[in-house]
C-alpha cells in the first residue's frame, strides 16, 4: 500500500509540474486517467492494448486532481504568460518571477549546481503580467508560489515576508483531492510542509 500511495503522489506531482509550468502543457489523452502505456513511450503506431485507454481502470482520483489543476491554471493568467519572464523588479518592487530555496532565500547559481538540492520554489508576480485581456484591460492576478520537493525527506518551506503578508494553500499533490485543508498562513513562518516527491 505504501508503494501504491507513493506512485499516486508521484503521478500527481508530475502532472502538477506539467500543468502549472509556463507554456503549452504537453498532455496526452489518458494522462489524466493514469494511462501508462505499460512504459512504452513510442506507442503511436500500436493499435492494441498498449495505446488504448482502459476506461474501466481509469484513476478517478487522478482525473479529479488534474481537473483541479486545469481549473487553477485557467483561473490564474500569471500561469499562462505569453512572454518570457525576466526576474527584473516591477513597479511594486518585486520581480515578475523569482526562484526560491526552501529557506526562503533567492536561489543562486550555486543552488542550481548543488547535487544534493532536490527542491525549488517559484514566485510569480500577479501584478507583473504585461499582456492584456481580450477587452484590452490590463491583466492582474494573485501572486502565485509553486513549491516542489523531489527529495526523500519532509521539507518545511519558509515564504519570505517581502513576497506578501499571507498565503493560502490552493493545491497539493500529496492529497488526492484539492484544495487541501490548509488555512491561510502568515509570511515568515514555516508556511508549507511538503512530503517527499510533492508539489
Coordinates of C-alpha atoms in Angstrom, one line a residue:
X1 CA 0.0 0.0 0.0
X2 CA 2.9 2.4 0.7
X3 CA 4.3 1.9 -2.7
X4 CA 1.0 2.4 -4.4
X5 CA 0.4 5.6 -2.4
X6 CA 3.9 6.9 -3.3
X7 CA 3.3 6.2 -7.0
X8 CA 0.0 8.0 -6.9
X9 CA 1.7 11.0 -5.2
X10 CA 4.4 11.0 -7.9
X11 CA 1.8 10.9 -10.6
X12 CA 0.0 13.9 -9.2
X13 CA 3.3 15.8 -8.7
X14 CA 4.4 15.2 -12.2
X15 CA 1.1 16.4 -13.6
X16 CA 1.3 19.5 -11.4
X17 CA 4.7 20.2 -12.8
X18 CA 3.4 20.0 -16.4
X19 CA 0.1 21.8 -15.9
X20 CA 1.4 24.7 -13.8
X21 CA 4.5 25.4 -15.9
X22 CA 4.6 28.3 -18.4
X23 CA 3.9 27.5 -22.0
X24 CA 1.6 24.9 -23.6
X25 CA 1.0 21.9 -21.3
X26 CA 2.1 18.8 -23.2
X27 CA -0.6 16.3 -22.1
X28 CA -1.5 13.2 -24.0
X29 CA -5.1 11.8 -23.9
X30 CA -5.2 9.3 -21.0
X31 CA -2.5 11.1 -18.9
X32 CA -5.3 12.4 -16.7
X33 CA -6.6 8.9 -16.1
X34 CA -3.4 7.3 -15.2
X35 CA -2.8 5.5 -18.5
X36 CA 0.8 4.3 -18.6
X37 CA 1.1 2.5 -22.0
X38 CA 3.0 0.0 -19.7
X39 CA 6.1 2.2 -20.0
X40 CA 6.1 2.3 -23.8
X41 CA 7.0 5.9 -24.9
X42 CA 6.6 5.2 -28.6
X43 CA 3.1 3.6 -28.9
X44 CA 1.8 5.9 -31.6
X45 CA 1.8 3.1 -34.2
X46 CA 0.3 0.4 -32.0
X47 CA -3.4 -0.1 -32.4
X48 CA -3.7 -2.5 -29.4
X49 CA -3.9 -2.6 -25.6
X50 CA -0.6 -0.6 -25.3
X51 CA -2.1 2.5 -26.7
X52 CA -5.8 2.1 -26.0
X53 CA -7.4 3.8 -23.0
X54 CA -8.8 1.3 -20.5
X55 CA -11.8 3.2 -19.3
X56 CA -12.7 0.6 -16.7
X57 CA -9.4 1.1 -14.9
X58 CA -9.4 4.9 -15.1
X59 CA -8.0 6.6 -11.9
X60 CA -10.9 8.8 -10.9
X61 CA -8.9 10.5 -8.1
X62 CA -6.1 11.4 -10.5
X63 CA -8.7 12.7 -13.0
X64 CA -10.2 14.9 -10.3
X65 CA -6.8 16.2 -9.3
X66 CA -6.0 17.0 -12.9
X67 CA -9.3 18.8 -13.3
X68 CA -8.4 20.9 -10.2
X69 CA -5.0 21.7 -11.8
X70 CA -6.7 22.8 -15.1
X71 CA -9.2 24.9 -13.2
X72 CA -6.4 26.6 -11.2
X73 CA -4.4 27.2 -14.4
X74 CA -7.4 28.7 -16.1
X75 CA -8.2 31.0 -13.1
X76 CA -4.7 32.4 -13.0
X77 CA -3.3 34.2 -16.0
X78 CA 0.0 34.5 -14.2
X79 CA 0.5 30.8 -15.1
X80 CA -0.2 31.4 -18.8
X81 CA 2.2 34.2 -19.6
X82 CA 2.9 34.6 -23.3
X83 CA 6.2 36.5 -22.9
X84 CA 9.5 35.4 -21.3
X85 CA 9.9 36.1 -17.6
X86 CA 12.9 38.2 -16.8
X87 CA 13.2 38.3 -13.0
X88 CA 13.5 42.1 -13.1
X89 CA 11.9 44.4 -10.5
X90 CA 8.4 45.7 -11.4
X91 CA 6.5 48.8 -10.2
X92 CA 5.7 47.0 -7.0
X93 CA 9.4 46.4 -6.3
X94 CA 9.0 42.7 -6.8
X95 CA 10.4 40.7 -9.8
X96 CA 8.0 39.2 -12.3
X97 CA 9.4 35.8 -11.3
X98 CA 11.9 34.7 -8.6
X99 CA 13.3 31.2 -7.9
X100 CA 13.4 30.3 -4.2
X101 CA 15.1 27.9 -1.9
X102 CA 13.3 26.1 0.9
X103 CA 14.6 28.6 3.5
X104 CA 13.0 31.5 1.6
X105 CA 16.2 32.8 0.1
X106 CA 16.6 33.6 -3.6
X107 CA 18.3 30.8 -5.5
X108 CA 21.8 31.5 -6.7
X109 CA 23.9 29.7 -9.3
X110 CA 25.5 27.5 -6.6
X111 CA 22.0 26.3 -5.6
X112 CA 21.2 25.2 -9.2
X113 CA 24.5 23.3 -9.3
X114 CA 24.2 21.7 -5.9
X115 CA 23.8 17.9 -6.5
X116 CA 22.1 17.5 -3.1
X117 CA 19.4 20.1 -3.6
X118 CA 16.1 18.4 -4.5
X119 CA 13.7 21.3 -4.0
X120 CA 12.8 24.5 -5.8
X121 CA 10.2 27.2 -5.4
X122 CA 8.9 29.8 -8.0
X123 CA 7.3 33.1 -7.1
X124 CA 5.1 34.5 -9.9
X125 CA 4.1 38.2 -9.6
X126 CA 0.4 38.6 -10.5
X127 CA 0.9 42.4 -10.9
X128 CA 3.6 42.0 -13.5
X129 CA 1.6 40.5 -16.4
X130 CA 2.4 42.6 -19.5
X131 CA -0.4 41.1 -21.6
X132 CA -4.0 42.4 -21.9
X133 CA -7.4 40.7 -21.6
X134 CA -9.5 40.3 -24.8
X135 CA -11.3 43.5 -23.9
X136 CA -8.0 45.4 -23.8
X137 CA -7.9 45.8 -20.0
X138 CA -4.6 45.0 -18.2
X139 CA -4.4 41.6 -16.7
X140 CA -3.8 41.4 -13.0
X141 CA -3.7 38.3 -10.9
X142 CA -2.9 37.0 -7.5
X143 CA 0.7 36.2 -6.8
X144 CA 1.4 32.5 -7.0
X145 CA 4.2 30.5 -5.4
X146 CA 4.9 27.0 -6.8
X147 CA 6.8 24.7 -4.5
X148 CA 8.4 21.3 -5.4
X149 CA 10.1 18.8 -3.2
X150 CA 11.7 16.0 -5.2
X151 CA 13.7 14.7 -2.2
X152 CA 13.2 11.8 0.0
X153 CA 12.6 13.8 3.2
X154 CA 9.8 16.0 4.5
X155 CA 10.5 19.7 3.9
X156 CA 9.3 22.9 5.6
X157 CA 9.2 25.9 3.3
X158 CA 9.7 29.4 4.5
X159 CA 7.9 32.1 2.5
X160 CA 9.8 35.4 2.7
X161 CA 8.0 38.4 4.1
X162 CA 8.8 40.6 1.1
X163 CA 6.6 38.4 -1.1
X164 CA 3.5 39.2 0.8
X165 CA 1.8 39.1 4.2
X166 CA -0.3 36.0 3.8
X167 CA -0.7 32.9 1.6
X168 CA -3.4 30.4 1.0
X169 CA -2.5 26.8 0.0
X170 CA -4.6 26.0 -3.1
X171 CA -3.4 22.7 -4.3
X172 CA -1.1 19.9 -3.0
X173 CA -0.1 16.7 -4.8
X174 CA 0.1 14.7 -1.6
X175 CA -3.7 14.9 -1.3
X176 CA -5.9 13.1 -3.7
X177 CA -8.4 15.9 -3.7
X178 CA -7.7 19.6 -3.9
X179 CA -7.7 22.0 -2.2
X180 CA -6.1 20.5 0.9
X181 CA -7.4 21.7 4.3
X182 CA -4.6 24.2 4.9
X183 CA -5.6 27.6 6.3
X184 CA -4.2 31.0 5.4
X185 CA -0.7 31.1 6.7
X186 CA 1.4 34.2 7.7
X187 CA 4.5 35.1 5.9
X188 CA 7.9 34.4 7.5
X189 CA 6.6 31.2 9.0
X190 CA 7.2 27.6 8.2
X191 CA 4.2 28.1 5.9
X192 CA 4.1 24.9 3.9
X193 CA 5.1 21.4 4.7
X194 CA 5.9 19.1 1.8
X195 CA 6.2 15.4 1.9
X196 CA 8.8 13.6 -0.3
X197 CA 8.2 14.0 -4.0
X198 CA 5.4 16.5 -3.5
X199 CA 4.4 19.6 -5.5

